[in-house]
Coordinates of C-alpha atoms in Angstrom, one line a residue:
M960 CA -56.5 -204.1 -28.0
I961 CA -57.0 -205.6 -31.5
S962 CA -60.0 -204.5 -33.2
V963 CA -61.4 -205.9 -36.5
G964 CA -64.4 -205.4 -38.1
I965 CA -64.4 -205.9 -42.2
Y966 CA -66.8 -207.0 -45.0
I967 CA -65.2 -208.5 -48.0
K968 CA -67.3 -209.9 -51.0
L969 CA -65.8 -213.2 -52.0
K970 CA -66.6 -216.3 -55.2
Y971 CA -68.6 -218.1 -53.0
F972 CA -70.2 -215.8 -49.9
D973 CA -69.8 -212.7 -48.2
L974 CA -67.2 -212.4 -45.4
N975 CA -68.6 -210.2 -42.7
I976 CA -66.1 -210.5 -39.7
N977 CA -66.1 -208.5 -36.1
F978 CA -64.0 -209.3 -32.7
D979 CA -61.4 -207.8 -30.6
I980 CA -58.7 -209.4 -29.0
K981 CA -56.7 -208.1 -26.2
N982 CA -53.2 -209.9 -25.2
E983 CA -54.5 -213.6 -25.5
V984 CA -54.8 -216.6 -28.1
L985 CA -58.3 -216.2 -30.3
V986 CA -58.2 -219.6 -32.0
I987 CA -60.0 -218.9 -35.3
Q988 CA -62.1 -222.4 -36.5
G989 CA -64.1 -223.2 -39.5
L990 CA -64.7 -225.7 -41.9
S991 CA -61.7 -225.3 -45.2
G992 CA -63.2 -222.4 -47.3
S993 CA -64.9 -221.1 -44.5
G994 CA -62.9 -217.5 -44.6
K995 CA -60.1 -217.8 -42.4
T996 CA -57.3 -217.7 -44.0
T997 CA -58.8 -214.5 -45.7
V998 CA -59.3 -212.7 -42.7
L999 CA -55.3 -213.0 -41.3
D1000 CA -54.8 -212.2 -45.0
C1001 CA -56.7 -209.0 -44.7
I1002 CA -55.4 -207.8 -41.1
S1003 CA -52.0 -208.7 -42.6
G1004 CA -52.6 -206.1 -45.4
I1005 CA -51.9 -209.4 -48.0
K1006 CA -55.5 -208.7 -49.1
Q1007 CA -57.9 -205.4 -49.0
P1008 CA -61.5 -205.3 -47.5
D1009 CA -64.3 -204.0 -49.7
S1010 CA -65.2 -202.4 -46.2
G1011 CA -64.7 -201.5 -42.5
C1012 CA -62.0 -200.7 -40.2
I1013 CA -58.7 -202.7 -38.4
R1014 CA -57.1 -201.4 -35.5
I1015 CA -53.6 -202.5 -34.2
N1016 CA -53.9 -201.1 -31.1
N1017 CA -53.0 -197.5 -31.1
N1018 CA -52.7 -197.5 -35.2
I1019 CA -55.8 -197.6 -38.1
V1020 CA -54.0 -199.9 -40.6
F1021 CA -57.3 -200.3 -42.4
D1022 CA -60.8 -198.0 -42.8
S1023 CA -62.6 -197.3 -45.6
F1024 CA -64.5 -194.4 -44.8
N1025 CA -61.1 -192.4 -44.4
K1026 CA -59.4 -194.3 -47.3
I1027 CA -56.7 -195.6 -44.7
N1028 CA -54.4 -198.7 -46.2
V1029 CA -51.5 -199.0 -44.8
P1030 CA -49.0 -201.0 -46.6
V1031 CA -48.4 -204.7 -45.3
K1032 CA -44.3 -204.1 -44.2
D1033 CA -45.9 -201.1 -42.2
R1034 CA -48.3 -203.1 -40.1
N1035 CA -46.0 -204.7 -37.5
I1036 CA -47.8 -208.0 -37.9
G1037 CA -45.7 -211.3 -37.8
Y1038 CA -47.5 -213.7 -40.1
V1039 CA -46.5 -217.6 -40.1
F1040 CA -48.1 -219.6 -42.9
Q1041 CA -49.1 -222.8 -42.9
D1042 CA -46.2 -224.0 -45.5
Y1043 CA -43.6 -221.7 -43.5
A1044 CA -42.6 -220.0 -46.4
L1045 CA -38.7 -219.9 -45.2
F1046 CA -36.7 -218.8 -48.0
P1047 CA -34.8 -221.8 -49.4
H1048 CA -31.9 -220.0 -50.4
M1049 CA -31.2 -218.6 -46.7
T1050 CA -30.1 -220.0 -44.0
V1051 CA -32.2 -220.3 -40.9
K1052 CA -29.8 -217.1 -39.1
N1053 CA -30.3 -215.2 -43.0
N1054 CA -34.3 -216.1 -42.7
I1055 CA -34.5 -214.5 -39.1
L1056 CA -31.9 -211.5 -40.2
F1057 CA -34.3 -210.7 -43.4
G1058 CA -37.0 -209.3 -41.0
I1059 CA -35.1 -207.5 -38.9
K1060 CA -33.3 -205.9 -42.2
S1061 CA -36.5 -205.3 -43.7
K1062 CA -37.8 -203.3 -40.8
G1063 CA -34.3 -201.3 -40.4
I1064 CA -33.8 -202.8 -36.8
K1065 CA -30.5 -202.1 -35.9
D1066 CA -30.9 -204.6 -32.9
I1067 CA -29.0 -207.4 -34.8
N1068 CA -28.5 -209.4 -30.9
Y1069 CA -32.3 -209.8 -31.1
C1070 CA -32.2 -212.4 -33.6
E1071 CA -29.3 -214.1 -31.3
N1072 CA -31.9 -213.7 -28.6
L1073 CA -34.6 -215.6 -30.3
M1074 CA -32.7 -218.2 -31.3
N1075 CA -31.7 -219.2 -28.6
A1076 CA -34.9 -218.9 -26.7
L1077 CA -36.5 -220.9 -29.4
K1078 CA -33.5 -223.2 -29.4
I1079 CA -32.3 -223.7 -32.6
K1080 CA -29.4 -221.5 -32.3
H1081 CA -27.3 -224.7 -33.2
L1082 CA -29.4 -224.5 -36.8
E1083 CA -28.6 -221.2 -38.0
D1084 CA -26.5 -222.0 -40.8
R1085 CA -28.1 -224.7 -41.7
Y1086 CA -31.0 -224.2 -44.8
P1087 CA -34.6 -224.9 -44.7
S1088 CA -34.2 -228.4 -46.3
Q1089 CA -32.0 -229.6 -43.9
I1090 CA -33.6 -229.1 -40.9
S1091 CA -37.2 -230.7 -39.6
G1092 CA -41.0 -230.0 -39.8
G1093 CA -40.6 -228.7 -36.0
E1094 CA -37.0 -227.3 -36.7
K1095 CA -39.0 -224.9 -39.7
Q1096 CA -41.9 -224.2 -37.4
R1097 CA -39.7 -222.4 -34.8
A1098 CA -37.3 -220.8 -37.4
A1099 CA -40.6 -219.7 -39.3
L1100 CA -42.0 -218.2 -35.5
A1101 CA -38.4 -216.5 -34.8
R1102 CA -38.6 -214.7 -38.7
A1103 CA -42.4 -213.8 -37.6
L1104 CA -40.9 -212.2 -34.1
S1105 CA -37.9 -211.0 -35.2
I1106 CA -39.7 -207.6 -36.3
K1107 CA -41.1 -207.0 -32.7
P1108 CA -44.4 -207.0 -34.2
E1109 CA -47.7 -205.7 -32.0
L1110 CA -49.8 -209.0 -32.8
L1111 CA -48.8 -212.6 -34.5
L1112 CA -51.0 -214.4 -37.3
L1113 CA -50.6 -218.1 -37.1
D1114 CA -52.2 -220.1 -39.9
E1115 CA -52.3 -223.7 -39.2
P1116 CA -49.0 -224.0 -38.6
F1117 CA -48.8 -227.3 -36.8
S1118 CA -51.0 -229.3 -39.4
A1119 CA -47.6 -230.4 -41.1
L1120 CA -46.4 -232.0 -38.1
D1121 CA -46.5 -235.7 -37.0
Y1122 CA -47.9 -236.4 -33.5
E1123 CA -45.2 -236.7 -31.3
T1124 CA -43.4 -233.6 -33.0
K1125 CA -47.0 -232.1 -32.9
Q1126 CA -47.0 -232.8 -28.7
K1127 CA -43.7 -231.2 -28.3
V1128 CA -44.7 -228.2 -30.3
Y1129 CA -47.4 -227.6 -28.2
N1130 CA -45.8 -227.4 -25.5
E1131 CA -43.4 -225.5 -26.3
F1132 CA -46.0 -222.6 -27.8
I1133 CA -47.8 -222.5 -24.4
H1134 CA -44.2 -221.5 -22.6
F1135 CA -44.3 -219.4 -25.4
K1136 CA -47.5 -217.5 -24.5
K1137 CA -46.4 -217.3 -21.1
T1138 CA -43.4 -215.4 -22.0
W1139 CA -44.2 -213.1 -24.8
D1140 CA -46.5 -210.2 -24.3
I1141 CA -48.2 -210.4 -27.6
S1142 CA -51.4 -210.8 -28.8
I1143 CA -51.9 -213.5 -30.9
I1144 CA -54.7 -214.7 -33.8
L1145 CA -54.7 -218.8 -34.5
I1146 CA -56.3 -220.7 -37.2
T1147 CA -56.9 -224.4 -36.5
H1148 CA -59.2 -227.4 -37.8
H1149 CA -58.3 -229.1 -34.7
D1150 CA -60.4 -229.3 -31.2
E1151 CA -58.1 -230.6 -29.2
E1152 CA -55.4 -228.2 -30.4
A1153 CA -58.0 -225.3 -30.0
K1154 CA -58.5 -225.9 -26.3
L1155 CA -55.2 -226.9 -25.4
L1156 CA -53.6 -223.5 -27.3
G1157 CA -56.5 -220.6 -27.0
D1158 CA -57.8 -218.7 -24.7
R1159 CA -61.0 -217.7 -26.8
I1160 CA -62.5 -219.5 -29.5
I1161 CA -64.4 -218.2 -32.5
K1162 CA -66.4 -220.8 -35.3
I1163 CA -66.7 -219.2 -38.3
K1164 CA -68.6 -220.5 -41.7
D1165 CA -69.9 -219.0 -45.1
G1166 CA -67.7 -216.2 -43.7
A1167 CA -70.2 -214.9 -40.5
V1168 CA -69.4 -215.7 -36.7
I1169 CA -71.9 -218.5 -35.6

């Protein structure tokens, strides 16, 4: 169970969000600037809420009352950014290994298993500039999964893909969520995408669930 209840004062409005998520895909929708990415950044630890509590299964990673704020690297959360944020000077394999090494995980074979599962093993020696958008998306997903996270955050990971690639990636994602036992929060602007990929949808406007 993931439990999020946070408040943070932003420039144009106050963000005040509360929700729980089990092992499902929770979609967060809203207009640009409504606070969607801020929610993910607070959960991951990139931003600190002014108050509230965030619990990842049995671990409290943020609690303003008890002054708990677990560092990003210790929250066991995978995050796929909109632009994928792959390291351009690293091969696909080394991008994935970066997550494993940063966590001190000894099972390097897990990297091989991820690449095989996501069908990018043949790309392991290529650099991000040498692969397609769909391949970057899978590489970024593999890197996020390399730390064996308890929660996966996806910030509009399909927005840069063309229509044909999106349809292929959608099918892969549906297969992925059936295979991996993990809670996922997905941000998307697209209603079709939300209905196809999500188990539950919440919509926010000006920092509040509507």
